[in-house]
Structure formats: C-alpha cells, structure tokens
Short mmCIF file of C-alpha atoms in Angstrom, two decimals:
data_model
loop_
_atom_site.label_atom_id
_atom_site.label_comp_id
_atom_site.label_asym_id
_atom_site.label_seq_id
_atom_site.Cartn_x
_atom_site.Cartn_y
_atom_site.Cartn_z
CA MET W 1 -7.50 -2.44 -10.29
CA LEU W 2 -4.33 -0.44 -9.84
CA PHE W 3 -2.64 -2.29 -7.01
CA ARG W 4 -3.09 -5.94 -5.82
CA LYS W 5 -4.64 -6.33 -2.55
CA ASP W 6 -2.70 -9.59 -1.64
CA ILE W 7 0.83 -7.93 -1.35
CA GLU W 8 2.81 -9.64 1.27
CA PRO W 9 4.12 -7.06 3.83
CA ARG W 10 7.78 -6.37 3.88
CA CYS W 11 9.80 -3.57 5.51
CA LEU W 12 11.34 -2.99 2.10
CA TYR W 13 8.20 -1.09 1.01
CA CYS W 14 6.70 0.09 4.23
CA ALA W 15 5.88 3.86 4.64
CA ARG W 16 7.56 3.75 8.02
CA GLY W 17 10.93 2.50 6.57
CA THR W 18 13.89 4.07 5.00
CA GLN W 19 16.37 1.90 3.01
CA LEU W 20 19.96 1.92 4.17
CA GLU W 21 22.87 0.24 2.32
CA GLY W 22 22.29 -3.31 1.04
CA ASP W 23 19.05 -4.98 2.39
CA THR W 24 18.73 -3.29 5.59
CA ILE W 25 15.90 -0.81 6.57
CA LEU W 26 15.75 1.78 9.17
CA CYS W 27 12.18 1.50 10.79
CA LYS W 28 10.75 4.19 12.78
CA ARG W 29 9.37 1.60 15.22
CA ARG W 30 11.88 -1.18 15.39
CA GLY W 31 15.22 0.23 14.46
CA VAL W 32 17.55 -1.52 11.85
CA VAL W 33 15.79 -4.52 10.37
CA GLN W 34 16.20 -6.74 7.37
CA ALA W 35 14.15 -5.78 4.17
CA GLY W 36 12.14 -9.05 4.19
CA ASP W 37 10.96 -8.62 7.94
CA HIS W 38 7.50 -7.07 8.75
CA CYS W 39 5.57 -6.10 11.81
CA ARG W 40 1.99 -5.26 12.74
CA ALA W 41 2.71 -1.51 12.08
CA PHE W 42 3.28 -2.17 8.41
CA ARG W 43 1.86 0.55 6.09
CA TYR W 44 2.13 -0.02 2.34
CA ASP W 45 3.63 2.73 0.33
CA PRO W 46 3.25 1.81 -3.50
CA LEU W 47 5.88 4.25 -4.61
CA LYS W 48 8.59 2.12 -2.84
CA ARG W 49 7.63 -1.16 -4.38
CA VAL W 50 9.26 -2.04 -7.78
CA PRO W 51 6.91 -4.51 -9.57
CA PRO W 52 8.40 -7.55 -11.53
CA ARG W 53 9.05 -6.85 -15.10
CA PRO W 54 6.55 -8.41 -17.54
CA THR W 55 7.69 -11.43 -19.50
CA ALA W 56 8.96 -10.72 -23.02
CA LEU W 57 6.81 -11.92 -25.83
CA ASN W 58 8.47 -14.77 -27.86
CA LEU W 59 7.53 -14.29 -31.55
CA SER W 60 9.97 -16.84 -32.90
CA ARG W 61 7.39 -19.62 -32.18
CA LEU W 62 4.48 -17.89 -34.27
CA LYS W 63 3.85 -18.45 -37.94
CA ASP W 64 1.93 -16.36 -40.59
CA GLU W 65 -0.86 -18.79 -40.32
CA ASP W 66 -1.43 -17.84 -36.74
CA PHE W 67 -2.50 -14.39 -37.86
CA SER W 68 -4.73 -15.23 -40.75
CA LEU W 69 -8.47 -15.82 -40.52
#
C-alpha cells in the first residue's frame, strides 16, 4: 500500500489550498485559514504531504553474537 488510508485531513496538504508564509493556507473555498484546519471540501494531495522521517537504526546496542547462527 503506497499511502495510508487514515490520514487526518489538514489544509496543509489539501489540493484546494496554497501555502502562504508561515502556517497560513489560502483556500479556494474558505479564504485564508490555518494549516491545521480542515473542512468538508478536503481533497488529499499526496505531493503536498511530507511524511515523517524514519527512525535511525541504533547499532551500538548490537553485538557480534546477535548476527551469528
């Protein structure tokens, strides 16, 4: 599955919004709104959403015995 289906709607990554300076969005329907707002006209645009970075692998806790059979 490429995209999660349970993404919470936000104006920040809505297809109808354009980001202005800071955390304000210019919505085609509601005008200037905050990035965390949403409305019933929300349409998800996957190209606007920046996913969280994956956690870094901590190799310092592992030993050579962990990799032997």
